[in-house]
Amino acid sequence: MRLLVTGGAGYIGGVVTLHLLKAGHEVTVLDDLSTGHADSVPDGAAFVEGTLEDAAAAVLSRDQYDGVLHFAAKALVGESTQHPERYWRTNVVGSLALLEAMRANAVPRLVFSSTAATYGEPDEVPIVETAPTRPTNPYGASKLAVDMMITSEAQAHGLGAISLRYFNVAGASGPQGERHATETHIIPIALQVVSGRRPTFGIFGDDYPTPDGTCIRDYVHVDDLADAHQLALDATVPGEHRIYNLGSGAGFSVLDVVEAVRRVTGHPVPTEVQPRRGGDPAVLVASSARIREDLGWVPRKPTVDEMVADAWAFEQARAR
Ligand code: UFG
């Protein structure tokens, strides 16, 4: 298929682009490089630098595309509470421009990066797709708005779309990994402690109602996430918007992850308990039953150790 990947110079978009190229698809990446890196665009993909608002229509009118995988977004919960307007513009206005360009150019399928943050604080875990959506920050709210936009676009204009609601994405795919200027994610931060770039790992709260008092999350390997995108691309049905949660279905606490980092790297990770981080739910674990049943998705690397090992290999290769 001829595919457009928005945000393909970022972490997840870059890994998915790599997988799509390996599967024989023809890929164009559109990215404004606001957080991505031009040298993260995998070899073999065409690259256009620009925002969705400025460039999506021009790119999609140049060739007949079979589908779009839409990753381009702002994705920091903390920043979204301080600068919500950035989230409404990039995530909502940008996605609207993309959908309009897709409609104008009769692009039939879309796979969208949605997020567990659309659910907010859950009443029950594991979280199923029919759970109430009550986002607790502008990031989650902006992604939920896009999901709603896509549903109406599918109903009114026949788009075939699938949203994947990611839980905690981790790991690396060979040369493609996490390279955020502002790093907030647990595994890369713990690896910075291992490589001596941070003195200690701060545990954001140890008084949550969980067995060890630290937050529990559902980690999914970025390669498994890429598999899900390929399955989704082949499963879209015109006029339908389906939503699938994407996690490994198991919960790991912050202390479990730190222990995995120690085990895999063989290095000590000194920790210190810090205050809770605002907006962190105690437990977020996905039910991925729906995507397993409907699309046959099975995570191939479900353990945190495998995710840490791949992220560590990526970090070491970068350091060299
Ligand atoms: N944590 C620490 N110390 C750190 C970094 C993180 O204790 O230095 C803890 C956090 O408090 C949290 C857990 O580790 O309990 C995971 O934190 P991350 O920042 O790695 O991930 P989040 O669960 O906050 O966020 C992820 C995605 C978001 C998405 C959210 C959906 O990064 O984009 O899942 O739930 F919105």
Coordinates of N, CA, C and O in Angstrom, one line a residue, residues 157-292:
H157 N -19.0 10.0 6.1 CA -18.3 10.0 4.8 C -17.7 8.7 4.5 O -16.9 8.7 3.5
G158 N -17.9 7.7 5.3 CA -17.4 6.3 4.8 C -16.0 6.0 5.1 O -15.5 4.9 4.7
L159 N -15.3 6.8 5.9 CA -13.9 6.5 6.2 C -13.9 5.2 7.0 O -14.7 4.9 7.9
G160 N -12.9 4.4 6.8 CA -12.6 3.2 7.6 C -11.5 3.5 8.5 O -10.4 3.8 8.1
A161 N -11.8 3.4 9.8 CA -10.8 3.8 10.8 C -10.7 2.9 12.0 O -11.7 2.3 12.4
I162 N -9.5 2.8 12.5 CA -9.3 2.1 13.8 C -8.4 3.0 14.7 O -7.4 3.5 14.3
S163 N -8.8 3.3 15.9 CA -8.0 4.0 16.9 C -7.4 2.9 17.9 O -8.1 2.0 18.3
L164 N -6.1 3.1 18.1 CA -5.5 2.2 19.1 C -5.2 3.0 20.3 O -4.5 4.0 20.3
R165 N -5.7 2.6 21.5 CA -5.5 3.3 22.7 C -4.3 2.7 23.4 O -4.5 1.7 24.1
Y166 N -3.2 3.3 23.3 CA -2.0 2.8 23.9 C -2.0 3.0 25.4 O -2.3 4.1 25.9
F167 N -1.4 2.0 26.1 CA -1.1 2.2 27.5 C 0.4 2.6 27.6 O 0.7 3.6 26.9
N168 N 1.3 2.0 28.3 CA 2.6 2.5 28.4 C 3.6 1.9 27.4 O 3.9 0.7 27.6
V169 N 3.9 2.6 26.4 CA 4.8 2.1 25.3 C 6.2 2.1 25.7 O 6.7 3.1 26.3
A170 N 7.0 1.0 25.5 CA 8.4 1.0 25.9 C 9.2 0.1 25.0 O 8.6 -0.5 24.1
G171 N 10.5 0.1 25.2 CA 11.4 -0.7 24.4 C 11.9 0.1 23.2 O 11.6 1.3 23.0
A172 N 12.6 -0.6 22.3 CA 13.2 0.0 21.1 C 13.1 -1.1 20.0 O 13.0 -2.3 20.3
S173 N 13.3 -0.6 18.8 CA 13.3 -1.6 17.7 C 14.6 -1.4 16.9 O 14.7 -0.5 16.0
G174 N 15.7 -2.1 17.3 CA 17.0 -1.9 16.7 C 17.4 -0.4 16.8 O 17.5 0.1 17.9
P175 N 17.6 0.2 15.6 CA 18.1 1.6 15.6 C 17.0 2.6 16.0 O 17.3 3.8 16.1
Q176 N 15.8 2.2 16.2 CA 14.7 3.2 16.5 C 14.3 3.1 17.9 O 13.9 2.0 18.4
G177 N 14.5 4.2 18.7 CA 14.1 4.2 20.1 C 13.7 5.5 20.5 O 13.5 6.5 19.7
E178 N 13.5 5.7 21.9 CA 13.1 7.0 22.4 C 14.2 8.0 22.5 O 15.2 7.7 23.1
R179 N 14.0 9.1 22.0 CA 15.0 10.2 22.0 C 14.3 11.5 22.3 O 14.3 12.4 21.5
H180 N 13.6 11.6 23.4 CA 12.9 12.9 23.7 C 13.8 13.9 24.3 O 14.6 13.6 25.2
A181 N 13.7 15.2 23.9 CA 14.5 16.2 24.5 C 14.1 16.4 25.9 O 15.0 16.5 26.8
T182 N 12.8 16.4 26.2 CA 12.4 16.4 27.6 C 11.9 15.0 27.9 O 10.9 14.5 27.5
E183 N 12.7 14.2 28.7 CA 12.3 12.8 29.0 C 11.5 12.8 30.2 O 11.9 13.3 31.3
T184 N 10.3 12.1 30.1 CA 9.5 12.0 31.3 C 9.2 10.5 31.6 O 8.6 10.2 32.7
H185 N 9.5 9.6 30.7 CA 9.1 8.2 30.8 C 10.0 7.4 31.7 O 11.2 7.6 31.7
I186 N 9.4 6.5 32.4 CA 10.1 5.8 33.5 C 11.3 5.0 33.0 O 12.4 5.1 33.6
I187 N 11.2 4.2 31.9 CA 12.4 3.4 31.6 C 13.6 4.2 31.1 O 14.7 4.0 31.6
P188 N 13.4 5.1 30.1 CA 14.5 5.9 29.7 C 15.1 6.7 30.9 O 16.4 6.8 31.0
I189 N 14.3 7.2 31.8 CA 14.9 7.9 33.0 C 15.7 7.0 33.9 O 16.8 7.3 34.3
A190 N 15.2 5.8 34.1 CA 15.9 4.8 34.9 C 17.3 4.4 34.2 O 18.3 4.3 34.9
L191 N 17.2 4.4 32.9 CA 18.5 4.0 32.1 C 19.4 5.2 32.2 O 20.7 5.0 32.1
Q192 N 18.9 6.4 32.3 CA 19.8 7.6 32.5 C 20.6 7.5 33.8 O 21.7 7.9 33.9
V193 N 19.9 6.9 34.8 CA 20.6 6.7 36.1 C 21.7 5.7 35.9 O 22.8 5.8 36.4
V194 N 21.4 4.6 35.2 CA 22.3 3.5 35.0 C 23.6 4.1 34.2 O 24.7 3.7 34.6
S195 N 23.3 4.9 33.3 CA 24.5 5.4 32.5 C 25.1 6.7 33.1 O 26.0 7.3 32.5
G196 N 24.7 7.0 34.3 CA 25.4 8.1 35.1 C 25.0 9.5 34.7 O 25.6 10.4 35.1
R197 N 23.9 9.6 33.9 CA 23.5 10.9 33.5 C 22.5 11.5 34.5 O 22.1 12.7 34.4
R198 N 22.1 10.8 35.5 CA 21.3 11.2 36.6 C 21.8 10.5 37.9 O 22.1 9.3 37.8
P199 N 21.8 11.2 39.0 CA 22.3 10.6 40.2 C 21.4 9.5 40.8 O 21.8 8.4 41.2
T200 N 20.1 9.8 40.8 CA 19.1 8.9 41.4 C 17.8 8.9 40.6 O 17.5 9.8 39.8
F201 N 17.1 7.8 40.8 CA 15.8 7.7 40.2 C 14.7 8.1 41.2 O 14.6 7.6 42.3
G202 N 13.9 9.1 40.9 CA 12.9 9.6 41.8 C 11.6 8.8 41.6 O 11.1 8.7 40.5
I203 N 11.2 8.2 42.7 CA 9.9 7.4 42.7 C 8.8 8.4 43.1 O 8.8 9.0 44.2
F204 N 7.9 8.6 42.1 CA 6.8 9.6 42.4 C 5.7 9.1 43.2 O 4.6 8.8 42.7
G205 N 5.9 9.0 44.5 CA 4.9 8.5 45.5 C 5.0 7.1 45.8 O 5.1 6.2 44.9
D206 N 5.0 6.7 47.1 CA 5.0 5.3 47.5 C 3.9 5.0 48.5 O 3.9 4.1 49.2
D207 N 2.8 5.9 48.4 CA 1.7 5.7 49.3 C 0.4 5.5 48.5 O -0.7 5.9 49.0
Y208 N 0.5 4.9 47.3 CA -0.7 4.6 46.6 C -1.3 3.3 47.1 O -0.6 2.5 47.7
P209 N -2.6 3.1 46.9 CA -3.3 1.9 47.3 C -3.0 0.7 46.4 O -3.8 0.2 45.8
T210 N -1.7 0.4 46.4 CA -1.2 -0.8 45.6 C -0.3 -1.6 46.5 O 0.1 -1.1 47.5
P211 N 0.0 -2.9 46.1 CA 0.7 -3.8 47.0 C 2.0 -3.1 47.5 O 2.4 -3.3 48.7
D212 N 2.8 -2.5 46.7 CA 4.1 -1.9 47.2 C 4.0 -0.4 47.3 O 5.0 0.3 47.6
G213 N 2.8 0.2 47.1 CA 2.6 1.6 47.3 C 3.0 2.5 46.1 O 2.7 3.7 46.1
T214 N 3.5 1.9 45.0 CA 3.9 2.7 43.8 C 2.9 2.4 42.7 O 2.2 1.3 42.7
C215 N 2.8 3.3 41.7 CA 1.8 3.2 40.7 C 2.0 2.0 39.8 O 3.2 1.6 39.5
I216 N 0.9 1.4 39.3 CA 1.0 0.2 38.5 C 0.5 0.6 37.1 O -0.4 1.3 36.9
R217 N 1.3 0.2 36.1 CA 1.1 0.5 34.7 C 1.2 -0.8 33.8 O 1.8 -1.8 34.3
D218 N 0.6 -0.7 32.6 CA 0.6 -1.8 31.7 C 1.6 -1.4 30.6 O 1.3 -0.5 29.8
Y219 N 2.7 -2.1 30.5 CA 3.8 -1.8 29.5 C 3.6 -2.7 28.3 O 3.4 -3.9 28.4
V220 N 3.8 -2.0 27.1 CA 3.6 -2.8 25.9 C 4.9 -2.4 25.0 O 5.3 -1.3 24.9
H221 N 5.5 -3.5 24.4 CA 6.7 -3.3 23.6 C 6.3 -2.6 22.3 O 5.3 -2.9 21.6
V222 N 7.2 -1.6 21.9 CA 6.9 -0.8 20.7 C 6.8 -1.7 19.4 O 6.1 -1.4 18.5
D223 N 7.5 -2.8 19.4 CA 7.4 -3.8 18.3 C 6.0 -4.4 18.2 O 5.5 -4.6 17.1
D224 N 5.5 -4.8 19.4 CA 4.2 -5.3 19.5 C 3.1 -4.3 19.0 O 2.1 -4.6 18.4
L225 N 3.4 -3.1 19.4 CA 2.5 -2.0 19.0 C 2.5 -1.8 17.5 O 1.5 -1.7 16.8
A226 N 3.7 -2.0 16.9 CA 3.8 -1.9 15.4 C 3.0 -3.0 14.7 O 2.4 -2.8 13.7
D227 N 3.1 -4.2 15.3 CA 2.3 -5.4 14.8 C 0.8 -5.0 14.8 O 0.1 -5.3 13.8
A228 N 0.4 -4.4 15.9 CA -1.0 -4.0 16.0 C -1.4 -3.0 14.9 O -2.5 -3.1 14.4
H229 N -0.5 -2.1 14.6 CA -0.8 -1.1 13.5 C -1.0 -1.8 12.2 O -1.9 -1.4 11.4
Q230 N -0.2 -2.8 11.9 CA -0.3 -3.5 10.6 C -1.6 -4.3 10.5 O -2.2 -4.3 9.5
L231 N -1.9 -4.9 11.6 CA -3.2 -5.7 11.7 C -4.4 -4.7 11.5 O -5.3 -5.0 10.8
A232 N -4.3 -3.6 12.2 CA -5.4 -2.6 12.1 C -5.5 -2.1 10.7 O -6.7 -1.9 10.2
L233 N -4.4 -1.8 10.0 CA -4.4 -1.3 8.7 C -5.2 -2.2 7.7 O -6.0 -1.8 6.9
D234 N -5.0 -3.5 7.9 CA -5.7 -4.5 7.1 C -7.1 -4.7 7.5 O -7.8 -5.4 6.8
A235 N -7.5 -4.2 8.6 CA -8.8 -4.6 9.2 C -9.9 -3.5 9.1 O -11.0 -3.7 9.5
T236 N -9.5 -2.3 8.6 CA -10.5 -1.2 8.6 C -11.6 -1.6 7.6 O -11.4 -2.2 6.6
V237 N -12.8 -1.1 7.9 CA -14.0 -1.4 7.1 C -14.6 0.0 6.8 O -14.8 0.8 7.7
P238 N -14.9 0.3 5.5 CA -15.4 1.6 5.2 C -16.7 1.9 6.0 O -17.6 1.1 6.2
G239 N -16.7 3.1 6.6 CA -17.9 3.5 7.3 C -17.9 3.1 8.8 O -18.8 3.5 9.6
E240 N -16.8 2.4 9.2 CA -16.7 2.0 10.6 C -15.5 2.6 11.3 O -14.4 2.6 10.7
H241 N -15.7 3.0 12.6 CA -14.6 3.4 13.4 C -14.5 2.5 14.6 O -15.4 2.5 15.4
R242 N -13.5 1.7 14.7 CA -13.3 0.8 15.8 C -12.2 1.3 16.7 O -11.3 1.9 16.3
I243 N -12.4 1.0 18.0 CA -11.4 1.4 19.0 C -10.9 0.2 19.8 O -11.7 -0.7 20.2
Y244 N -9.6 0.0 19.9 CA -9.0 -1.1 20.6 C -8.0 -0.6 21.6 O -7.1 0.3 21.3
N245 N -8.0 -1.1 22.8 CA -7.0 -0.9 23.8 C -5.8 -1.7 23.5 O -5.9 -2.8 23.0
L246 N -4.6 -1.2 23.8 CA -3.4 -1.9 23.5 C -2.4 -1.8 24.7 O -1.7 -0.8 24.9
G247 N -2.4 -2.9 25.4 CA -1.4 -3.1 26.5 C -1.1 -4.6 26.6 O -1.8 -5.3 25.8
S248 N -0.3 -5.0 27.4 CA 0.0 -6.4 27.5 C -0.9 -7.1 28.5 O -0.9 -8.3 28.6
G249 N -1.7 -6.3 29.2 CA -2.7 -6.9 30.1 C -2.2 -7.3 31.5 O -3.0 -7.8 32.3
A250 N -1.0 -6.9 31.8 CA -0.4 -7.2 33.1 C 0.1 -5.9 33.7 O 0.6 -5.0 33.0
G251 N 0.0 -5.8 35.0 CA 0.4 -4.6 35.7 C 1.8 -4.7 36.3 O 2.0 -5.8 36.9
F252 N 2.6 -3.7 36.2 CA 3.9 -3.7 36.9 C 4.0 -2.4 37.6 O 3.7 -1.3 37.1
S253 N 4.5 -2.5 38.8 CA 4.6 -1.2 39.7 C 5.9 -0.5 39.3 O 6.8 -1.1 38.6
V254 N 6.0 0.7 39.7 CA 7.3 1.5 39.5 C 8.5 0.7 40.1 O 9.5 0.6 39.4
L255 N 8.3 0.1 41.2 CA 9.4 -0.7 41.8 C 9.8 -1.9 41.0 O 10.9 -2.3 40.9
D256 N 8.7 -2.5 40.4 CA 9.0 -3.7 39.5 C 9.9 -3.3 38.4 O 10.8 -4.0 37.9
V257 N 9.5 -2.1 37.8 CA 10.3 -1.6 36.6 C 11.7 -1.3 37.0 O 12.7 -1.7 36.3
V258 N 11.9 -0.6 38.1 CA 13.3 -0.3 38.6 C 14.1 -1.6 38.8 O 15.2 -1.7 38.4
E259 N 13.4 -2.6 39.4 CA 14.1 -3.9 39.6 C 14.5 -4.5 38.3 O 15.5 -5.1 38.2
A260 N 13.6 -4.4 37.3 CA 13.9 -5.0 36.0 C 15.1 -4.3 35.4 O 16.0 -4.9 34.8
V261 N 15.2 -3.0 35.6 CA 16.3 -2.2 35.0 C 17.6 -2.7 35.7 O 18.6 -2.9 35.1
R262 N 17.6 -2.9 37.0 CA 18.8 -3.4 37.7 C 19.2 -4.8 37.2 O 20.3 -5.1 36.9
R263 N 18.1 -5.6 37.1 CA 18.4 -7.0 36.6 C 19.0 -7.1 35.2 O 20.0 -7.8 35.0
V264 N 18.4 -6.3 34.3 CA 18.8 -6.4 32.9 C 20.2 -5.8 32.7 O 21.0 -6.3 32.0
T265 N 20.4 -4.6 33.3 CA 21.7 -3.9 33.1 C 22.8 -4.4 34.0 O 24.0 -4.1 33.7
G266 N 22.4 -5.0 35.1 CA 23.5 -5.4 36.1 C 24.1 -4.2 36.8 O 25.1 -4.4 37.5
H267 N 23.4 -3.1 36.8 CA 23.9 -1.9 37.5 C 23.0 -1.5 38.6 O 21.8 -1.7 38.6
P268 N 23.5 -0.9 39.7 CA 22.6 -0.4 40.7 C 21.8 0.8 40.2 O 22.2 1.5 39.3
V269 N 20.6 0.9 40.8 CA 19.8 2.1 40.4 C 19.3 2.7 41.8 O 18.3 2.3 42.3
P270 N 20.1 3.7 42.3 CA 19.7 4.3 43.5 C 18.4 5.1 43.4 O 18.2 5.7 42.3
T271 N 17.5 4.9 44.3 CA 16.2 5.6 44.2 C 16.0 6.5 45.4 O 16.6 6.4 46.5
E272 N 15.1 7.5 45.2 CA 14.6 8.3 46.3 C 13.1 8.5 46.1 O 12.7 8.7 45.0
V273 N 12.4 8.5 47.2 CA 10.9 8.7 47.1 C 10.7 10.2 47.1 O 11.2 10.9 47.9
Q274 N 9.9 10.6 46.1 CA 9.5 12.0 45.9 C 8.0 12.1 46.1 O 7.3 11.1 46.1
P275 N 7.5 13.4 46.1 CA 6.1 13.5 46.1 C 5.4 12.9 44.9 O 6.0 12.8 43.9
R276 N 4.1 12.6 45.0 CA 3.3 12.2 43.9 C 3.4 13.2 42.7 O 3.5 14.4 43.0
R277 N 3.3 12.7 41.5 CA 3.2 13.6 40.3 C 1.7 13.8 40.1 O 1.0 12.8 40.1
G278 N 1.4 15.1 39.9 CA 0.0 15.4 39.7 C -0.7 14.6 38.5 O 0.0 14.5 37.5
G279 N -1.9 14.1 38.8 CA -2.6 13.5 37.7 C -2.3 12.0 37.4 O -2.8 11.4 36.5
D280 N -1.4 11.4 38.2 CA -1.1 10.0 38.0 C -2.1 9.1 38.7 O -2.2 9.0 39.9
P281 N -2.9 8.3 37.9 CA -3.8 7.4 38.5 C -3.0 6.2 39.1 O -1.9 5.9 38.7
A282 N -3.5 5.6 40.2 CA -2.8 4.5 40.9 C -2.5 3.3 40.0 O -1.4 2.8 40.0
V283 N -3.6 2.9 39.3 CA -3.5 1.7 38.5 C -4.1 1.9 37.1 O -5.2 2.4 37.0
L284 N -3.3 1.6 36.1 CA -3.8 1.6 34.7 C -3.4 0.3 34.0 O -2.2 0.1 33.7
V285 N -4.4 -0.5 33.8 CA -4.1 -1.8 33.1 C -5.1 -2.0 32.1 O -6.3 -1.8 32.4
A286 N -4.7 -2.4 30.9 CA -5.7 -2.6 29.8 C -6.2 -4.0 29.7 O -5.5 -4.9 30.0
S287 N -7.5 -4.0 29.3 CA -7.9 -5.3 28.8 C -7.7 -5.2 27.3 O -8.2 -4.4 26.6
S288 N -6.9 -6.1 26.7 CA -6.6 -6.1 25.3 C -7.4 -7.3 24.6 O -7.0 -7.7 23.5
A289 N -8.4 -7.8 25.3 CA -9.2 -8.9 24.8 C -9.8 -8.7 23.5 O -9.7 -9.5 22.6
R290 N -10.2 -7.4 23.3 CA -11.0 -7.1 22.0 C -10.0 -7.2 20.8 O -10.4 -7.8 19.8
I291 N -8.8 -6.6 20.9 CA -7.9 -6.7 19.7 C -7.4 -8.1 19.5 O -7.1 -8.5 18.4
R292 N -7.2 -8.8 20.6 CA -6.7 -10.2 20.5 C -7.8 -11.0 19.7 O -7.5 -11.8 18.8

